[in-house]
Amino acid sequence: MVIAKARAVDGPNKAFHTTEIQRRDLDTHDVLIEIKYAGICHSDIHTAHGDWGEVNYPLVPGHEIAGIVTNVGPEVTSYKAGDRVGVGCMVDSCGVCKNCQQGEEQYCLEGNVPTYAGVDKYGEPTQGGYSTHIVVTEDFVLRIPDNIGLDVAAPLLCAGITTYSPLNHWNAGPGKKVAVVGMGGLGHMAVKIANAMGAEVTVLSQTLNKQEDGLQFGAVNYFATSDAQTFEKLSGTFDLMINTVSADIDINAYLSLLTLDGTLVNVGAPSQPLPVHVFSLIPHRRSFAGSMIGGIRETQEMLDFCAKHDIAPNIEVISADQIDDAYERVMASKVKYRFVIDISTI
Ligand code: NAP
Ligand code: ZN
């Protein structure tokens, strides 16, 4: 049993505090990881605040994890001590259902085991990456390419794969006009990845405050959604839109920007419904879709893609006592563009 130090929260409006949690003894296929960095995803905030329903506290969030392997179980073949590795939003799945067999473990028919706020196969609650150590079965551990620093690798494990997967699935590439709605943690990764895939990228942000950054990340156009003319100007333009907004927006206004057969994929996960008018879809055979993170194989593919194309998130490294402030800034859309906790400061 390893005792890990962690930052935990005890309720929706409580401050983070340092605590100790237990990590299980290594089972045959387990990997013990010393965590170096953990990203702060807006999903951590939704969960900690109970936006998506009740959770058990104390809660240790964190599903953008990068670190070094320090020990492995007796039958582990893929990793050894010293390896640079990552863990994303899930730590296990049934492995035998149709979806797991296809490498889409995130859609496991038994339900995947989330990295935190879940229950593992031993019946124990899972606790996430705002902690010094984690034990994960080797099939859910990712290899971080040598040319990606561990600090910038962390956000790829959620923000990276959550945007790469729908861009890949809906064939973002040369000749495709892609719009990214909301340029926060996920959004800025979507811009970089869609650009690297060869698509023509447009950002739709609330204001033009981050325009210079957006163009630098690879967008060719940048519009403010607070300007009503934006929606008139761009009507019927995009083949693919990735909505990363964490709040409920007028989704029908955004659907009107899709071209014939265009698809708007929601990855943003507000707690309130987004009412869709069927006449936003019918006239141009449009689709409104959702997408959740990505499978393990695709996550490794995304890491290798980012290494090949020199793609990394823009991060602000913080110490463990700054998590509460960071949450406030994320909620105010004042993050540029991902907070990453230096775990050595716990
Ligand atoms: P984030 O860094 O806070 O980015 C969200 C962006 O949405 C903000 O930067 C802002 O962009 C825009 N926004 C925020 N409030 C808005 C409002 N009221 N109206 C219009 N735009 C608004 O969050 P994130 O970490 O990227 O996560 C985004 C969402 O994706 C969250 O809901 C999270 O839970 C969800 N998520 C889903 C998955 C999945 O598997 N589907 C995985 C990870 C995260 P601008 O400043 O550019 O307007
Ligand atoms: Zn996340």
mmCIF file of N, CA, C and O in Angstrom, residues 67-145:
data_model
loop_
_atom_site.group_PDB
_atom_site.id
_atom_site.type_symbol
_atom_site.label_atom_id
_atom_site.label_comp_id
_atom_site.label_asym_id
_atom_site.label_seq_id
_atom_site.Cartn_x
_atom_site.Cartn_y
_atom_site.Cartn_z
ATOM 1 N N GLY A 67 3.543 11.554 -15.343
ATOM 2 C CA GLY A 67 4.516 11.219 -14.313
ATOM 3 C C GLY A 67 5.479 10.137 -14.761
ATOM 4 O O GLY A 67 5.611 9.863 -15.961
ATOM 5 N N ILE A 68 6.116 9.529 -13.774
ATOM 6 C CA ILE A 68 7.168 8.537 -14.026
ATOM 7 C C ILE A 68 6.790 7.228 -13.315
ATOM 8 O O ILE A 68 6.389 7.246 -12.149
ATOM 9 N N VAL A 69 6.980 6.128 -14.011
ATOM 10 C CA VAL A 69 6.721 4.814 -13.407
ATOM 11 C C VAL A 69 7.790 4.546 -12.340
ATOM 12 O O VAL A 69 8.988 4.729 -12.594
ATOM 13 N N THR A 70 7.340 4.140 -11.145
ATOM 14 C CA THR A 70 8.322 3.804 -10.104
ATOM 15 C C THR A 70 8.339 2.320 -9.755
ATOM 16 O O THR A 70 9.303 1.826 -9.192
ATOM 17 N N ASN A 71 7.250 1.614 -10.088
ATOM 18 C CA ASN A 71 7.227 0.175 -9.794
ATOM 19 C C ASN A 71 6.138 -0.472 -10.652
ATOM 20 O O ASN A 71 5.186 0.210 -11.061
ATOM 21 N N VAL A 72 6.290 -1.750 -10.927
ATOM 22 C CA VAL A 72 5.263 -2.441 -11.725
ATOM 23 C C VAL A 72 4.955 -3.807 -11.114
ATOM 24 O O VAL A 72 5.802 -4.401 -10.436
ATOM 25 N N GLY A 73 3.743 -4.284 -11.380
ATOM 26 C CA GLY A 73 3.331 -5.614 -10.924
ATOM 27 C C GLY A 73 4.087 -6.700 -11.685
ATOM 28 O O GLY A 73 4.672 -6.442 -12.736
ATOM 29 N N PRO A 74 4.042 -7.959 -11.167
ATOM 30 C CA PRO A 74 4.886 -9.035 -11.703
ATOM 31 C C PRO A 74 4.625 -9.393 -13.158
ATOM 32 O O PRO A 74 5.511 -9.901 -13.833
ATOM 33 N N GLU A 75 3.414 -9.143 -13.663
ATOM 34 C CA GLU A 75 3.140 -9.545 -15.052
ATOM 35 C C GLU A 75 3.035 -8.372 -16.018
ATOM 36 O O GLU A 75 2.548 -8.531 -17.141
ATOM 37 N N VAL A 76 3.498 -7.204 -15.587
ATOM 38 C CA VAL A 76 3.447 -6.037 -16.478
ATOM 39 C C VAL A 76 4.520 -6.183 -17.548
ATOM 40 O O VAL A 76 5.687 -6.461 -17.243
ATOM 41 N N THR A 77 4.100 -6.023 -18.803
ATOM 42 C CA THR A 77 5.062 -6.172 -19.902
ATOM 43 C C THR A 77 5.319 -4.854 -20.629
ATOM 44 O O THR A 77 6.341 -4.679 -21.264
ATOM 45 N N SER A 78 4.383 -3.906 -20.535
ATOM 46 C CA SER A 78 4.493 -2.702 -21.368
ATOM 47 C C SER A 78 5.335 -1.596 -20.739
ATOM 48 O O SER A 78 5.799 -0.702 -21.441
ATOM 49 N N TYR A 79 5.494 -1.590 -19.425
ATOM 50 C CA TYR A 79 6.162 -0.475 -18.755
ATOM 51 C C TYR A 79 7.159 -0.969 -17.732
ATOM 52 O O TYR A 79 7.014 -2.069 -17.193
ATOM 53 N N LYS A 80 8.155 -0.091 -17.454
ATOM 54 C CA LYS A 80 9.142 -0.403 -16.416
ATOM 55 C C LYS A 80 9.458 0.874 -15.655
ATOM 56 O O LYS A 80 9.132 1.981 -16.136
ATOM 57 N N ALA A 81 10.100 0.732 -14.505
ATOM 58 C CA ALA A 81 10.451 1.904 -13.708
ATOM 59 C C ALA A 81 11.254 2.875 -14.559
ATOM 60 O O ALA A 81 12.121 2.471 -15.334
ATOM 61 N N GLY A 82 10.935 4.164 -14.417
ATOM 62 C CA GLY A 82 11.646 5.196 -15.174
ATOM 63 C C GLY A 82 10.911 5.672 -16.414
ATOM 64 O O GLY A 82 11.238 6.719 -16.966
ATOM 65 N N ASP A 83 9.900 4.917 -16.867
ATOM 66 C CA ASP A 83 9.167 5.318 -18.075
ATOM 67 C C ASP A 83 8.341 6.579 -17.825
ATOM 68 O O ASP A 83 7.779 6.757 -16.747
ATOM 69 N N ARG A 84 8.245 7.409 -18.871
ATOM 70 C CA ARG A 84 7.432 8.642 -18.802
ATOM 71 C C ARG A 84 6.031 8.288 -19.296
ATOM 72 O O ARG A 84 5.872 7.863 -20.440
ATOM 73 N N VAL A 85 5.042 8.479 -18.435
ATOM 74 C CA VAL A 85 3.702 7.975 -18.763
ATOM 75 C C VAL A 85 2.607 8.980 -18.399
ATOM 76 O O VAL A 85 2.834 9.935 -17.646
ATOM 77 N N GLY A 86 1.436 8.703 -18.949
ATOM 78 C CA GLY A 86 0.275 9.524 -18.653
ATOM 79 C C GLY A 86 -0.936 8.663 -18.351
ATOM 80 O O GLY A 86 -1.001 7.492 -18.719
ATOM 81 N N VAL A 87 -1.909 9.284 -17.669
ATOM 82 C CA VAL A 87 -3.207 8.659 -17.410
ATOM 83 C C VAL A 87 -4.261 9.726 -17.675
ATOM 84 O O VAL A 87 -4.084 10.885 -17.301
ATOM 85 N N GLY A 88 -5.341 9.316 -18.353
ATOM 86 C CA GLY A 88 -6.390 10.261 -18.692
ATOM 87 C C GLY A 88 -7.631 10.080 -17.836
ATOM 88 O O GLY A 88 -7.539 9.857 -16.626
ATOM 89 N N CYS A 89 -8.792 10.127 -18.481
ATOM 90 C CA CYS A 89 -10.063 10.216 -17.759
ATOM 91 C C CYS A 89 -10.595 8.892 -17.262
ATOM 92 O O CYS A 89 -11.586 8.854 -16.540
ATOM 93 N N MET A 90 -10.005 7.779 -17.697
ATOM 94 C CA MET A 90 -10.522 6.482 -17.218
ATOM 95 C C MET A 90 -9.342 5.581 -16.855
ATOM 96 O O MET A 90 -8.248 5.718 -17.417
ATOM 97 N N VAL A 91 -9.589 4.682 -15.910
ATOM 98 C CA VAL A 91 -8.518 3.810 -15.423
ATOM 99 C C VAL A 91 -8.839 2.325 -15.607
ATOM 100 O O VAL A 91 -8.033 1.471 -15.261
ATOM 101 N N ASP A 92 -10.012 2.032 -16.161
ATOM 102 C CA ASP A 92 -10.362 0.623 -16.392
ATOM 103 C C ASP A 92 -11.672 0.559 -17.178
ATOM 104 O O ASP A 92 -12.387 1.570 -17.304
ATOM 105 N N SER A 93 -11.954 -0.620 -17.719
ATOM 106 C CA SER A 93 -13.261 -0.885 -18.350
ATOM 107 C C SER A 93 -13.398 -2.404 -18.394
ATOM 108 O O SER A 93 -12.457 -3.122 -18.046
ATOM 109 N N CYS A 94 -14.555 -2.907 -18.865
ATOM 110 C CA CYS A 94 -14.780 -4.359 -18.790
ATOM 111 C C CYS A 94 -13.822 -5.118 -19.698
ATOM 112 O O CYS A 94 -13.444 -6.243 -19.416
ATOM 113 N N GLY A 95 -13.447 -4.503 -20.834
ATOM 114 C CA GLY A 95 -12.480 -5.125 -21.738
ATOM 115 C C GLY A 95 -13.059 -6.160 -22.684
ATOM 116 O O GLY A 95 -12.370 -6.587 -23.612
ATOM 117 N N VAL A 96 -14.310 -6.565 -22.461
ATOM 118 C CA VAL A 96 -14.855 -7.644 -23.303
ATOM 119 C C VAL A 96 -16.090 -7.227 -24.110
ATOM 120 O O VAL A 96 -16.467 -7.914 -25.046
ATOM 121 N N CYS A 97 -16.717 -6.131 -23.777
ATOM 122 C CA CYS A 97 -17.936 -5.739 -24.505
ATOM 123 C C CYS A 97 -17.555 -5.298 -25.916
ATOM 124 O O CYS A 97 -16.387 -5.091 -26.236
ATOM 125 N N LYS A 98 -18.584 -5.131 -26.753
ATOM 126 C CA LYS A 98 -18.392 -4.775 -28.157
ATOM 127 C C LYS A 98 -17.566 -3.488 -28.286
ATOM 128 O O LYS A 98 -16.657 -3.395 -29.102
ATOM 129 N N ASN A 99 -17.879 -2.506 -27.463
ATOM 130 C CA ASN A 99 -17.198 -1.216 -27.592
ATOM 131 C C ASN A 99 -15.745 -1.295 -27.113
ATOM 132 O O ASN A 99 -14.848 -0.736 -27.743
ATOM 133 N N CYS A 100 -15.515 -2.005 -26.011
ATOM 134 C CA CYS A 100 -14.130 -2.179 -25.541
ATOM 135 C C CYS A 100 -13.312 -2.923 -26.593
ATOM 136 O O CYS A 100 -12.167 -2.567 -26.866
ATOM 137 N N GLN A 101 -13.927 -3.952 -27.188
ATOM 138 C CA GLN A 101 -13.212 -4.746 -28.198
ATOM 139 C C GLN A 101 -12.809 -3.889 -29.397
ATOM 140 O O GLN A 101 -11.830 -4.165 -30.071
ATOM 141 N N GLN A 102 -13.594 -2.833 -29.658
ATOM 142 C CA GLN A 102 -13.268 -1.927 -30.772
ATOM 143 C C GLN A 102 -12.273 -0.852 -30.362
ATOM 144 O O GLN A 102 -12.001 0.065 -31.130
ATOM 145 N N GLY A 103 -11.801 -0.893 -29.120
ATOM 146 C CA GLY A 103 -10.872 0.137 -28.664
ATOM 147 C C GLY A 103 -11.559 1.424 -28.257
ATOM 148 O O GLY A 103 -10.938 2.477 -28.156
ATOM 149 N N GLU A 104 -12.865 1.348 -28.028
ATOM 150 C CA GLU A 104 -13.632 2.533 -27.594
ATOM 151 C C GLU A 104 -14.031 2.325 -26.134
ATOM 152 O O GLU A 104 -15.210 2.316 -25.782
ATOM 153 N N GLU A 105 -13.004 2.165 -25.278
ATOM 154 C CA GLU A 105 -13.258 1.826 -23.869
ATOM 155 C C GLU A 105 -14.052 2.910 -23.146
ATOM 156 O O GLU A 105 -14.713 2.635 -22.142
ATOM 157 N N GLN A 106 -13.979 4.132 -23.664
ATOM 158 C CA GLN A 106 -14.739 5.216 -23.008
ATOM 159 C C GLN A 106 -16.236 4.971 -23.099
ATOM 160 O O GLN A 106 -17.001 5.484 -22.292
ATOM 161 N N TYR A 107 -16.648 4.181 -24.102
ATOM 162 C CA TYR A 107 -18.065 3.858 -24.274
ATOM 163 C C TYR A 107 -18.369 2.426 -23.807
ATOM 164 O O TYR A 107 -19.330 1.801 -24.265
ATOM 165 N N CYS A 108 -17.546 1.900 -22.922
ATOM 166 C CA CYS A 108 -17.742 0.556 -22.369
ATOM 167 C C CYS A 108 -19.206 0.358 -21.957
ATOM 168 O O CYS A 108 -19.789 1.204 -21.268
ATOM 169 N N LEU A 109 -19.785 -0.756 -22.384
ATOM 170 C CA LEU A 109 -21.213 -0.991 -22.110
ATOM 171 C C LEU A 109 -21.482 -1.232 -20.618
ATOM 172 O O LEU A 109 -22.607 -1.079 -20.151
ATOM 173 N N GLU A 110 -20.431 -1.597 -19.885
ATOM 174 C CA GLU A 110 -20.570 -1.738 -18.423
ATOM 175 C C GLU A 110 -20.297 -0.411 -17.726
ATOM 176 O O GLU A 110 -20.393 -0.311 -16.509
ATOM 177 N N GLY A 111 -19.865 0.581 -18.499
ATOM 178 C CA GLY A 111 -19.442 1.860 -17.935
ATOM 179 C C GLY A 111 -17.959 1.813 -17.653
ATOM 180 O O GLY A 111 -17.482 0.883 -16.985
ATOM 181 N N ASN A 112 -17.203 2.772 -18.182
ATOM 182 C CA ASN A 112 -15.772 2.779 -17.870
ATOM 183 C C ASN A 112 -15.588 3.202 -16.411
ATOM 184 O O ASN A 112 -16.508 3.737 -15.793
ATOM 185 N N VAL A 113 -14.396 2.937 -15.869
ATOM 186 C CA VAL A 113 -14.107 3.376 -14.499
ATOM 187 C C VAL A 113 -13.407 4.726 -14.586
ATOM 188 O O VAL A 113 -12.262 4.810 -15.043
ATOM 189 N N PRO A 114 -14.091 5.798 -14.203
ATOM 190 C CA PRO A 114 -13.456 7.115 -14.289
ATOM 191 C C PRO A 114 -12.297 7.242 -13.304
ATOM 192 O O PRO A 114 -12.283 6.579 -12.259
ATOM 193 N N THR A 115 -11.336 8.090 -13.656
ATOM 194 C CA THR A 115 -10.109 8.233 -12.863
ATOM 195 C C THR A 115 -10.400 8.727 -11.446
ATOM 196 O O THR A 115 -9.667 8.426 -10.511
ATOM 197 N N TYR A 116 -11.479 9.522 -11.327
ATOM 198 C CA TYR A 116 -11.912 9.915 -9.977
ATOM 199 C C TYR A 116 -13.434 9.926 -9.945
ATOM 200 O O TYR A 116 -14.086 9.924 -10.994
ATOM 201 N N ALA A 117 -13.987 9.926 -8.746
ATOM 202 C CA ALA A 117 -15.446 9.918 -8.545
ATOM 203 C C ALA A 117 -16.094 8.674 -9.152
ATOM 204 O O ALA A 117 -17.253 8.703 -9.548
ATOM 205 N N GLY A 118 -15.330 7.584 -9.240
ATOM 206 C CA GLY A 118 -15.872 6.316 -9.710
ATOM 207 C C GLY A 118 -15.608 5.237 -8.672
ATOM 208 O O GLY A 118 -15.150 5.523 -7.559
ATOM 209 N N VAL A 119 -15.918 4.002 -9.055
ATOM 210 C CA VAL A 119 -15.648 2.858 -8.174
ATOM 211 C C VAL A 119 -14.876 1.842 -9.004
ATOM 212 O O VAL A 119 -15.292 1.493 -10.113
ATOM 213 N N ASP A 120 -13.744 1.364 -8.493
ATOM 214 C CA ASP A 120 -12.929 0.429 -9.269
ATOM 215 C C ASP A 120 -13.407 -1.015 -9.085
ATOM 216 O O ASP A 120 -14.365 -1.275 -8.346
ATOM 217 N N LYS A 121 -12.733 -1.943 -9.764
ATOM 218 C CA LYS A 121 -13.208 -3.330 -9.732
ATOM 219 C C LYS A 121 -13.032 -3.985 -8.365
ATOM 220 O O LYS A 121 -13.545 -5.075 -8.126
ATOM 221 N N TYR A 122 -12.318 -3.313 -7.467
ATOM 222 C CA TYR A 122 -12.169 -3.837 -6.106
ATOM 223 C C TYR A 122 -13.228 -3.239 -5.177
ATOM 224 O O TYR A 122 -13.208 -3.468 -3.972
ATOM 225 N N GLY A 123 -14.120 -2.412 -5.780
ATOM 226 C CA GLY A 123 -15.179 -1.791 -4.980
ATOM 227 C C GLY A 123 -14.745 -0.545 -4.234
ATOM 228 O O GLY A 123 -15.470 -0.032 -3.377
ATOM 229 N N GLU A 124 -13.551 -0.057 -4.561
ATOM 230 C CA GLU A 124 -13.026 1.121 -3.863
ATOM 231 C C GLU A 124 -13.284 2.382 -4.694
ATOM 232 O O GLU A 124 -13.237 2.334 -5.929
ATOM 233 N N PRO A 125 -13.534 3.516 -4.033
ATOM 234 C CA PRO A 125 -13.713 4.763 -4.783
ATOM 235 C C PRO A 125 -12.406 5.167 -5.470
ATOM 236 O O PRO A 125 -11.325 4.947 -4.908
ATOM 237 N N THR A 126 -12.501 5.702 -6.687
ATOM 238 C CA THR A 126 -11.292 6.155 -7.375
ATOM 239 C C THR A 126 -11.021 7.616 -7.005
ATOM 240 O O THR A 126 -11.947 8.389 -6.793
ATOM 241 N N GLN A 127 -9.744 7.937 -6.912
ATOM 242 C CA GLN A 127 -9.311 9.307 -6.612
ATOM 243 C C GLN A 127 -8.268 9.705 -7.638
ATOM 244 O O GLN A 127 -7.435 8.899 -8.036
ATOM 245 N N GLY A 128 -8.322 10.981 -8.055
ATOM 246 C CA GLY A 128 -7.577 11.407 -9.235
ATOM 247 C C GLY A 128 -6.171 11.938 -9.023
ATOM 248 O O GLY A 128 -5.507 11.633 -8.031
ATOM 249 N N GLY A 129 -5.758 12.747 -9.965
ATOM 250 C CA GLY A 129 -4.348 13.102 -10.137
ATOM 251 C C GLY A 129 -3.817 14.271 -9.339
ATOM 252 O O GLY A 129 -2.634 14.569 -9.427
ATOM 253 N N TYR A 130 -4.665 14.945 -8.554
ATOM 254 C CA TYR A 130 -4.124 16.003 -7.696
ATOM 255 C C TYR A 130 -3.468 15.291 -6.505
ATOM 256 O O TYR A 130 -3.821 15.503 -5.349
ATOM 257 N N SER A 131 -2.522 14.412 -6.794
ATOM 258 C CA SER A 131 -1.937 13.560 -5.756
ATOM 259 C C SER A 131 -0.554 13.091 -6.208
ATOM 260 O O SER A 131 -0.229 13.153 -7.391
ATOM 261 N N THR A 132 0.212 12.610 -5.269
ATOM 262 C CA THR A 132 1.609 12.296 -5.577
ATOM 263 C C THR A 132 1.798 10.960 -6.284
ATOM 264 O O THR A 132 2.804 10.763 -6.964
ATOM 265 N N HIS A 133 0.853 10.018 -6.102
ATOM 266 C CA HIS A 133 0.997 8.692 -6.710
ATOM 267 C C HIS A 133 -0.353 8.171 -7.162
ATOM 268 O O HIS A 133 -1.387 8.536 -6.596
ATOM 269 N N ILE A 134 -0.319 7.286 -8.156
ATOM 270 C CA ILE A 134 -1.540 6.600 -8.563
ATOM 271 C C ILE A 134 -1.154 5.201 -9.048
ATOM 272 O O ILE A 134 -0.039 4.994 -9.564
ATOM 273 N N VAL A 135 -2.064 4.249 -8.851
ATOM 274 C CA VAL A 135 -1.872 2.877 -9.340
ATOM 275 C C VAL A 135 -2.927 2.617 -10.418
ATOM 276 O O VAL A 135 -4.126 2.803 -10.167
ATOM 277 N N VAL A 136 -2.466 2.209 -11.601
ATOM 278 C CA VAL A 136 -3.367 2.013 -12.738
ATOM 279 C C VAL A 136 -2.968 0.739 -13.474
ATOM 280 O O VAL A 136 -1.772 0.460 -13.636
ATOM 281 N N THR A 137 -3.974 -0.007 -13.927
ATOM 282 C CA THR A 137 -3.685 -1.207 -14.706
ATOM 283 C C THR A 137 -3.028 -0.814 -16.031
ATOM 284 O O THR A 137 -3.384 0.208 -16.626
ATOM 285 N N GLU A 138 -2.048 -1.587 -16.479
ATOM 286 C CA GLU A 138 -1.167 -1.139 -17.573
ATOM 287 C C GLU A 138 -1.904 -0.791 -18.864
ATOM 288 O O GLU A 138 -1.457 0.072 -19.617
ATOM 289 N N ASP A 139 -3.044 -1.426 -19.122
ATOM 290 C CA ASP A 139 -3.774 -1.149 -20.360
ATOM 291 C C ASP A 139 -4.323 0.271 -20.418
ATOM 292 O O ASP A 139 -4.743 0.728 -21.480
ATOM 293 N N PHE A 140 -4.370 0.953 -19.288
ATOM 294 C CA PHE A 140 -4.915 2.320 -19.263
ATOM 295 C C PHE A 140 -3.823 3.357 -19.010
ATOM 296 O O PHE A 140 -4.101 4.494 -18.651
ATOM 297 N N VAL A 141 -2.575 2.941 -19.212
ATOM 298 C CA VAL A 141 -1.436 3.848 -19.073
ATOM 299 C C VAL A 141 -0.947 4.197 -20.477
ATOM 300 O O VAL A 141 -0.885 3.326 -21.353
ATOM 301 N N LEU A 142 -0.639 5.462 -20.704
ATOM 302 C CA LEU A 142 -0.177 5.926 -22.012
ATOM 303 C C LEU A 142 1.307 6.260 -21.953
ATOM 304 O O LEU A 142 1.817 6.646 -20.897
ATOM 305 N N ARG A 143 1.971 6.125 -23.099
ATOM 306 C CA ARG A 143 3.393 6.443 -23.169
ATOM 307 C C ARG A 143 3.560 7.876 -23.673
ATOM 308 O O ARG A 143 2.984 8.231 -24.708
ATOM 309 N N ILE A 144 4.313 8.681 -22.955
ATOM 310 C CA ILE A 144 4.513 10.069 -23.377
ATOM 311 C C ILE A 144 5.785 10.153 -24.224
ATOM 312 O O ILE A 144 6.867 9.791 -23.753
ATOM 313 N N PRO A 145 5.634 10.619 -25.467
ATOM 314 C CA PRO A 145 6.809 10.699 -26.345
ATOM 315 C C PRO A 145 7.908 11.592 -25.734
ATOM 316 O O PRO A 145 7.601 12.539 -25.007
#
